Coordinates of C-alpha atoms and ligand atoms in Angstrom, one line a residue:
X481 CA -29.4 9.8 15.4
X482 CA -28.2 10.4 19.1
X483 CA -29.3 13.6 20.8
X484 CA -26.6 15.6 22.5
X485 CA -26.6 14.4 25.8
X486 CA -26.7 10.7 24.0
X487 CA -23.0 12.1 22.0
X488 CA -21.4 13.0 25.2
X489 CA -21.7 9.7 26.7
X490 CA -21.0 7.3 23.8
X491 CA -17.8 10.0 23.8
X492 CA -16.9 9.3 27.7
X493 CA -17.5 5.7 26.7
X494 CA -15.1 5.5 24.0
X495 CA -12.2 7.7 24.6
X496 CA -11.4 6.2 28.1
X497 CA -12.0 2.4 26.0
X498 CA -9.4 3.4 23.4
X499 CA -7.1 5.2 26.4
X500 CA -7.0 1.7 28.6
X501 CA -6.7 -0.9 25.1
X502 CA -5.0 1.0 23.0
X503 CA -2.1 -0.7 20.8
X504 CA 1.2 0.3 21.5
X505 CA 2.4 0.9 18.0
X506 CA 5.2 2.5 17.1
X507 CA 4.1 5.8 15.3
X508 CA 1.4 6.4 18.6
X509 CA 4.7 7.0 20.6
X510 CA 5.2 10.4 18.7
X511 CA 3.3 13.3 17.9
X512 CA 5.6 14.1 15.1
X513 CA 4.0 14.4 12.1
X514 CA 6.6 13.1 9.5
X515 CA 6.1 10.0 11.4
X516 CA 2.4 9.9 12.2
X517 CA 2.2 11.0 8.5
X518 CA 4.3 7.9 6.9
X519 CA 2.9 5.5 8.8
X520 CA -1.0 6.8 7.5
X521 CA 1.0 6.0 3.8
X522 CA 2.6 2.9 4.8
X523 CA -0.9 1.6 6.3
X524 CA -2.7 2.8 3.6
X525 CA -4.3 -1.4 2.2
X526 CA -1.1 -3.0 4.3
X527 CA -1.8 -4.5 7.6
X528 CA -0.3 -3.2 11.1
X529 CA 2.2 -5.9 11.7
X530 CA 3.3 -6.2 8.3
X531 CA 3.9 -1.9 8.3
X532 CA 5.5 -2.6 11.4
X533 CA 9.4 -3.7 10.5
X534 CA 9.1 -1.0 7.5
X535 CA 8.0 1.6 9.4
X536 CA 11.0 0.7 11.5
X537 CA 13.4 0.4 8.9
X538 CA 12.4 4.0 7.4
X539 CA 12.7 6.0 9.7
X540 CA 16.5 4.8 10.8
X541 CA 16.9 5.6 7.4
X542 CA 14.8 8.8 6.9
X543 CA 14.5 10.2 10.1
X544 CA 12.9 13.8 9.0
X545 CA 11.6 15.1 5.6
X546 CA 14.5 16.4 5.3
X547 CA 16.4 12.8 5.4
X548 CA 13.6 12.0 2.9
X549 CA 13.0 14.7 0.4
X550 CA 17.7 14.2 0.0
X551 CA 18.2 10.8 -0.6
X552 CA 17.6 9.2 -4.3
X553 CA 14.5 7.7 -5.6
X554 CA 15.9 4.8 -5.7
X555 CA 16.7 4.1 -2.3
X556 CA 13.6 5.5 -0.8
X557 CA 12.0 2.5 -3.4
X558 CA 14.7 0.1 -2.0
X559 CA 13.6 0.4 1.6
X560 CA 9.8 0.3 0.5
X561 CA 10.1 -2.5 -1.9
X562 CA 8.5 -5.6 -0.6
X563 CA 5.4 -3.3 0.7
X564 CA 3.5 -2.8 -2.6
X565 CA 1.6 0.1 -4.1
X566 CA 4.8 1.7 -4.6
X567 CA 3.0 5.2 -6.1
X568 CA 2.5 5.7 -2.2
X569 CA 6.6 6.0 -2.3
X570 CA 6.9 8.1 -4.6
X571 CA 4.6 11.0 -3.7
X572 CA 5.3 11.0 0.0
X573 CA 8.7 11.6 -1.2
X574 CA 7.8 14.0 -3.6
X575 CA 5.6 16.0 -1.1
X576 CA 8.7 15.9 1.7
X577 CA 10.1 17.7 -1.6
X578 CA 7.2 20.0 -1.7
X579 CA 7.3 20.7 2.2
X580 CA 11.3 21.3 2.5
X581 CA 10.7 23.6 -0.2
X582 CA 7.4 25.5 0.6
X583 CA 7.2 25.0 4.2
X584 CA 10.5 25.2 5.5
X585 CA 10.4 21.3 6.3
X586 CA 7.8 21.0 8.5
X587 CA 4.6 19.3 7.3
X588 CA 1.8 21.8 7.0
X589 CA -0.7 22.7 9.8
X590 CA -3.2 24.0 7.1
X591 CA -5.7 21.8 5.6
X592 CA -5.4 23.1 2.5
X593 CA -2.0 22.9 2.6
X594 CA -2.1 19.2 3.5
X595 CA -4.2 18.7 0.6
X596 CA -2.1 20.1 -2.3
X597 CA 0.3 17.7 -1.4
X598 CA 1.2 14.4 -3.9
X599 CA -0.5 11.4 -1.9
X600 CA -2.4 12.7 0.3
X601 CA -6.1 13.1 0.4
X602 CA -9.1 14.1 3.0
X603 CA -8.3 10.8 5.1
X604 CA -5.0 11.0 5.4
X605 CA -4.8 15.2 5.9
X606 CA -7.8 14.6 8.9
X607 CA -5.6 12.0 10.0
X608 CA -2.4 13.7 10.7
X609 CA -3.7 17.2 11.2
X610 CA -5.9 16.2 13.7
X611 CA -3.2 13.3 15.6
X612 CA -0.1 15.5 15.2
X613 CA -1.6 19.2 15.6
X614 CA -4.9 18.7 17.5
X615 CA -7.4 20.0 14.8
X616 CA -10.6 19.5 14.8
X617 CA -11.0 17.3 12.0
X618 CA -13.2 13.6 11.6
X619 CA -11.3 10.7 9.4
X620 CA -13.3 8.6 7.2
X621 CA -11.4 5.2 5.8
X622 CA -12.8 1.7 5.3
X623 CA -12.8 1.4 9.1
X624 CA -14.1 4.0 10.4
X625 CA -17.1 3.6 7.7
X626 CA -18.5 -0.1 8.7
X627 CA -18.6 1.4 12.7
X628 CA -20.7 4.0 11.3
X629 CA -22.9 2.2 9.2
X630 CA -23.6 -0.4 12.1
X631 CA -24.2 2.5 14.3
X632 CA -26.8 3.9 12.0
X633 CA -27.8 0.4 10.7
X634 CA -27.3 2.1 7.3
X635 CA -27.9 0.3 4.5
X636 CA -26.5 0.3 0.7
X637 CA -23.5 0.8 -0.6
X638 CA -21.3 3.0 1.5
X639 CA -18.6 4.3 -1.1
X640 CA -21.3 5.8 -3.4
X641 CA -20.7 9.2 -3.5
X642 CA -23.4 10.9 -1.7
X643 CA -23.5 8.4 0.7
X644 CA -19.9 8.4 1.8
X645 CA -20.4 12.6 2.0
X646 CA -23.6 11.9 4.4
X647 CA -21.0 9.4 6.7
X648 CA -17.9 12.1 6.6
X649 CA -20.7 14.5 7.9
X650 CA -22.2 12.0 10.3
X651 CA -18.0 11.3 11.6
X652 CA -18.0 14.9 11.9
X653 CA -20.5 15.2 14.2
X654 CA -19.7 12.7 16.3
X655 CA -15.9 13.6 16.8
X656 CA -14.5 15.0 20.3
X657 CA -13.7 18.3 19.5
X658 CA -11.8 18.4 23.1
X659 CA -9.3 15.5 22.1
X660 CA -9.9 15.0 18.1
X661 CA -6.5 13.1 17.8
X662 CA -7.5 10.4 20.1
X663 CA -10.7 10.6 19.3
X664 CA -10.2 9.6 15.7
X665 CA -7.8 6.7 16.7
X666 CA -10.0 5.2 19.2
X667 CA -12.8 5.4 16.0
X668 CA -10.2 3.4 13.9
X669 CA -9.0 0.9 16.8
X670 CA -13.1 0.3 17.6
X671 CA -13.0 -0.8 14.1
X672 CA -9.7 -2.6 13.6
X673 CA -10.1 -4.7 16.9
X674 CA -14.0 -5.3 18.1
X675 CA -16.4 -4.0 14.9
X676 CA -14.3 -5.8 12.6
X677 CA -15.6 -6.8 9.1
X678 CA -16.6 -10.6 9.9
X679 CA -17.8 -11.4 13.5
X680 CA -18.1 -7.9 15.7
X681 CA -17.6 -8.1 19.1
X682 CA -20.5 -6.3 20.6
X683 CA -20.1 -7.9 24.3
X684 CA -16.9 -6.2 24.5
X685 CA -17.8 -3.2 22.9
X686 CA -17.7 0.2 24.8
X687 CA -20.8 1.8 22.8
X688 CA -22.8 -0.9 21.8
X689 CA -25.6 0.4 23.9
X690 CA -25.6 3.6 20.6
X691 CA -26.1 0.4 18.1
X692 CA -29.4 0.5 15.9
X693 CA -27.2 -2.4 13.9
X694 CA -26.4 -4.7 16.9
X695 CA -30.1 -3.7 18.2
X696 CA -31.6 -5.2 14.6
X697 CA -29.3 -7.9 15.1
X698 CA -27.8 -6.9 11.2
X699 CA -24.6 -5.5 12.5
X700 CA -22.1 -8.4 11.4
X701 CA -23.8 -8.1 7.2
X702 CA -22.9 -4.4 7.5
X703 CA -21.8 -2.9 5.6
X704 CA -23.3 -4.1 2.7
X705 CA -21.3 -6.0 -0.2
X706 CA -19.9 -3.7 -3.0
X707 CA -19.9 -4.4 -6.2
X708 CA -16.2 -5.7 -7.1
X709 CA -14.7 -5.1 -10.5
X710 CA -14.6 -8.5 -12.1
X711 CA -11.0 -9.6 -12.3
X712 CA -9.5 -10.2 -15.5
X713 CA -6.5 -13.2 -16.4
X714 CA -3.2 -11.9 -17.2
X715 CA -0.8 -14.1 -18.7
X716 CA 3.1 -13.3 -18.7
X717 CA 6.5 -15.1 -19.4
X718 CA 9.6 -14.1 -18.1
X719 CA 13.5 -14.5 -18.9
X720 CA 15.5 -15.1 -16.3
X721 CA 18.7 -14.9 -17.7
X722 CA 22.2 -16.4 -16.7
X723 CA 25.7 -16.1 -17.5
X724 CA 28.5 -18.6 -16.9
X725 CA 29.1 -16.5 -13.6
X726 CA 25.9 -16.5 -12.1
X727 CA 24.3 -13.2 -13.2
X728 CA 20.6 -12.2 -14.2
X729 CA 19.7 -9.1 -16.4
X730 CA 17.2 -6.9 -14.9
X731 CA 15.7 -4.1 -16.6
X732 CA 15.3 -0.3 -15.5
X733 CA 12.2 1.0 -14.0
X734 CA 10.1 2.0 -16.9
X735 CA 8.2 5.5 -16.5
X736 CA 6.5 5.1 -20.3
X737 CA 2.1 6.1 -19.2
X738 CA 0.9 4.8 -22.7
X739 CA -1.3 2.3 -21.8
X740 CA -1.4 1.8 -18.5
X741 CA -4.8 1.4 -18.0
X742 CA -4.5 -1.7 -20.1
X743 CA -4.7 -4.9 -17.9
X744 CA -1.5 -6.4 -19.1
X745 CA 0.7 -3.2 -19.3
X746 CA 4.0 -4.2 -17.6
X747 CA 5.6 -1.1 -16.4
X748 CA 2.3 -1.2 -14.1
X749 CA 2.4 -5.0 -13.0
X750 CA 5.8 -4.8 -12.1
X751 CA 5.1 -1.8 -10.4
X752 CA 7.7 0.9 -12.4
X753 CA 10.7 -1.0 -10.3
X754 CA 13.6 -3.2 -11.5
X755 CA 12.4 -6.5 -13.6
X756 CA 13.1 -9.7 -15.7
X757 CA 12.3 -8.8 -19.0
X758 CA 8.4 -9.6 -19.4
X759 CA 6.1 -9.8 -22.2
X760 CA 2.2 -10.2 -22.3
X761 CA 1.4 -13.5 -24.0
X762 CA -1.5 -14.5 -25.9
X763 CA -1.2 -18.4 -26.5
X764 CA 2.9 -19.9 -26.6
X765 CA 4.5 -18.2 -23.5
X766 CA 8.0 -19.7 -25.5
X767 CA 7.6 -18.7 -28.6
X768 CA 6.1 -15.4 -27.9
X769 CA 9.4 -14.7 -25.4
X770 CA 11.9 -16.0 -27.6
X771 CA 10.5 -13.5 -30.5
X772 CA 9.7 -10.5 -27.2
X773 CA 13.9 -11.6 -27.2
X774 CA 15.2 -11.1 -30.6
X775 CA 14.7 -7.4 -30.0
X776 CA 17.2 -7.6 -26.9
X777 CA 21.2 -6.7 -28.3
X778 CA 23.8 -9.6 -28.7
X779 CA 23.2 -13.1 -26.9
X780 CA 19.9 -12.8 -27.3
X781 CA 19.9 -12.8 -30.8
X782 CA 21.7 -16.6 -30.8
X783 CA 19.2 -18.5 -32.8
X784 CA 19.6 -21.6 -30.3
X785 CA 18.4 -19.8 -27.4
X786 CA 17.0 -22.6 -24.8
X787 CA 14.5 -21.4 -23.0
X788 CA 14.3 -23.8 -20.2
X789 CA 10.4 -23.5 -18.1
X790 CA 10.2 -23.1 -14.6
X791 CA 7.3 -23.5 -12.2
X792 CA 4.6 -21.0 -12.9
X793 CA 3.9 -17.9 -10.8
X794 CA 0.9 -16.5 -9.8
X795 CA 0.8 -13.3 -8.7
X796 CA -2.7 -10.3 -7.9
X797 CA -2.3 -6.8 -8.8
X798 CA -6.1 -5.1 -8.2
X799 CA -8.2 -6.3 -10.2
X800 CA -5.8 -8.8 -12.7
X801 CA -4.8 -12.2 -11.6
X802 CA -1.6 -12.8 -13.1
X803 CA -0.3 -16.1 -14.2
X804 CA 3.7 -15.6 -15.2
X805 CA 5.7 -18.5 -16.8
X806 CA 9.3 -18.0 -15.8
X807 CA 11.6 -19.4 -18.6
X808 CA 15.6 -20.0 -17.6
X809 CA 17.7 -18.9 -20.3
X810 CA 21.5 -19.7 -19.9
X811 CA 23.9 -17.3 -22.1
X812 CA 27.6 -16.8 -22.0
X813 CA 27.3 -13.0 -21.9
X814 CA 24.3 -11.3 -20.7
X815 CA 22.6 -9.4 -23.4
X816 CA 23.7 -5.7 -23.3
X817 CA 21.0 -3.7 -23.0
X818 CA 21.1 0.2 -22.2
X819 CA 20.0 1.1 -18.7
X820 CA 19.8 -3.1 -17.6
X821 CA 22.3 -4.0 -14.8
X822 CA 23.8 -7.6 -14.3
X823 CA 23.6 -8.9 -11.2
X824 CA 23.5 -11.8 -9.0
X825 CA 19.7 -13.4 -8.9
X826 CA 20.3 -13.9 -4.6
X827 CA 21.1 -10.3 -4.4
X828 CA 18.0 -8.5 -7.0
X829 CA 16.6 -6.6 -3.5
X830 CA 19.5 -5.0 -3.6
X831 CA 17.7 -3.2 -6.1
X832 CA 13.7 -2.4 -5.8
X833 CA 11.8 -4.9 -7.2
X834 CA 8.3 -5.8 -6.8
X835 CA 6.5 -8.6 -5.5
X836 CA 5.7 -10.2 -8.7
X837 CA 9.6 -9.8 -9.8
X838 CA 10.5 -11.5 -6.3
X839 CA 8.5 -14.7 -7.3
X840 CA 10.2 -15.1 -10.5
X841 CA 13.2 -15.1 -8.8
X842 CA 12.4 -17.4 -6.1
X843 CA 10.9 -20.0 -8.8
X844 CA 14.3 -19.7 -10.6
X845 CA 16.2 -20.5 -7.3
X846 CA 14.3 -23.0 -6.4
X847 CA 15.2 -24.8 -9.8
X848 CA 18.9 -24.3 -8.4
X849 CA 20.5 -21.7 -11.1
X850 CA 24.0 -21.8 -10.4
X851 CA 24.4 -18.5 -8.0
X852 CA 27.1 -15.7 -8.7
X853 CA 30.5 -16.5 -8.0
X854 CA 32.1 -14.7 -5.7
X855 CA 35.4 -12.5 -7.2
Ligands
SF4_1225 S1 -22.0 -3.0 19.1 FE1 -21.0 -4.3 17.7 S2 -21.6 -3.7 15.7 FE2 -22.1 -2.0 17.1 S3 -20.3 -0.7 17.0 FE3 -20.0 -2.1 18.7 S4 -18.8 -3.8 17.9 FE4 -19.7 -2.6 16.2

């Protein structure tokens, strides 16, 4: 551990690093913290440049909490789609809900007032607390955690409990309480851009002098590997129906809990958004649809339903791999069931839609359905 005078100068080592290199991204132009505060969500297991055009997008869109705790669910979900892990969505909109209604619209200084807020936990309230308001408060993600663990040469698996409390106390003491906004960044750029996971730059780096890892030469197989949860196959099939003008049935967003820790449980894998209508399959991916069908209202009760295959679709959600078989099924009139919409398969992002739902759709373009007229 370094000594005081050891603390000072790793800290007039790295602040003036982060100060010189520093990204220009867009939310490090503002100290508002609606914005630092989405993009914290928006980054959370996404990458910088793909947040980027989101980020962008949202807050034209949303410009305050205000902007953002008004506007329907669905658009909020429409402007996200594409991003994944739509939960985050959800709560940060339901928490600009909370702080237009118990803070007058402005995000709380408190941390725990930050904390009792949907979506956001001890990361994420250091993070904007400390970048928007200047407290004095140490992050601790994924990032932040390796450069610690190299710096300490620490061993073992770092998101055990106890040992994740040790590094949050270890960040602690070594953040700046003169400038604990940049300080915490310039820990998180250190290990987005030199002490990343494979291959650390140590010749470049501003502290390496403080490294037991580098010193050990075990820096670049720290942190140790975790134990991943072993995945588990997921098989799907999908109808993508048509009509004789060109338009697919999608199904609402599903909000039914039963079940969802259950690997194949499809309001989960297609994220609670818009969807073809899915079913888990066991062996026949036809047969199993056609019969998941003949609970669906009118044309899909026509006992000559063709259900034509498309190119399968593989798709990761976690810990599930899914396989999806997309089947084409042409109709005269789409099924009518409640709460569905018809619409043309180009235009399903008009609606949010996950990931998963956009492959289907691109498999079934690909195969050249006929697209919607136009009236
Ligand atoms: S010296 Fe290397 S391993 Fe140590 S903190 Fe710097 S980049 Fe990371």
């Amino acid at each position: 551990m370094l000594d005081a005078r050891d603390f000072r100068t790793f800290r007039k080592q790295l602040l003036p690093w982060f100060r010189q290199f520093r990204r220009d991204l867009p939310w490090r132009r503002t100290r508002d913290p609606y914005r630092i505060w989405l993009s914290e969500i928006m980054l959370q297991q996404t990458r910088v440049a793909a947040v980027i055009p989101y980020y962008e997008r949202f807050v034209d869109r949303f410009p305050d909490v205000r902007a953002l705790a008004g506007s329907p669910e669905e658009e909020v979900l429409r402007l996200w789609s594409g991003l994944g892990y739509y939960s985050r969505a959800r709560n940060l909109q339901k928490a600009a809900r909370q702080i237009v209604a118990q803070h007058g619209g402005q995000f709380p200084t408190k941390l725990d007032e930050a904390l009792a807020l949907p979506g956001i936990g001890n990361y994420t309230a250091a993070a904007i607390l400390s970048i928007a308001y200047e407290e004095r408060f140490a992050v601790l993600d994924g990032n932040v955690a390796r450069v610690l663990a190299r710096l300490g040469a620490l061993r073992g698996d770092l998101r055990e409990s106890r040992r994740w409390q040790e590094l949050q106390r270890v960040a602690d003491t070594y953040l700046d309480p003169e400038s604990p906004g940049d300080w915490n960044q310039a820990m998180m750029e250190l290990g987005a851009t030199l002490c990343t996971p494979k291959s650390p730059e140590c010749l470049l780096c501003p502290v390496s002098q403080f490294c037991e890892g580098r010193k050990l030469g075990i820096a670049e197989s720290l942190p140790e590997k975790r134990k991943k949860r072993a995945t588990v196959e997921v098989t799907l099939a999908a109808a993508v129906f048509t009509d004789t003008n060109g338009l697919t049935l999608l199904l609402s967003p599903s909000q039914e809990k039963n079940k969802q820790d259950a690997p194949d449980h499809i309001p989960t894998l297609v994220s609670r958004m818009w969807h073809f209508p899915t079913v888990s399959i066991t062996k026949n991916p036809a047969a199993e649809l056609r019969r998941f069908l003949q609970d669906f209202p009118s044309a899909a009760k026509h006992p000559k339903l063709q259900l034509e295959p498309l190119v399968k679709v593989r798709h990761s959600v976690t810990y599930r791999a899914i396989t999806i078989a997309p089947f084409v099924v042409n109709v005269k009139q789409l099924p009518r069931v409640p709460g569905a919409k018809c619409i043309p398969l180009r235009e399903i992002s008009s609606l949010p839609v996950s990931n998963l739902t956009r492959k289907v759709a691109r498999a079934a373009l690909a195969a050249a359905i006929p697209v919607a007229k136009k009236p």
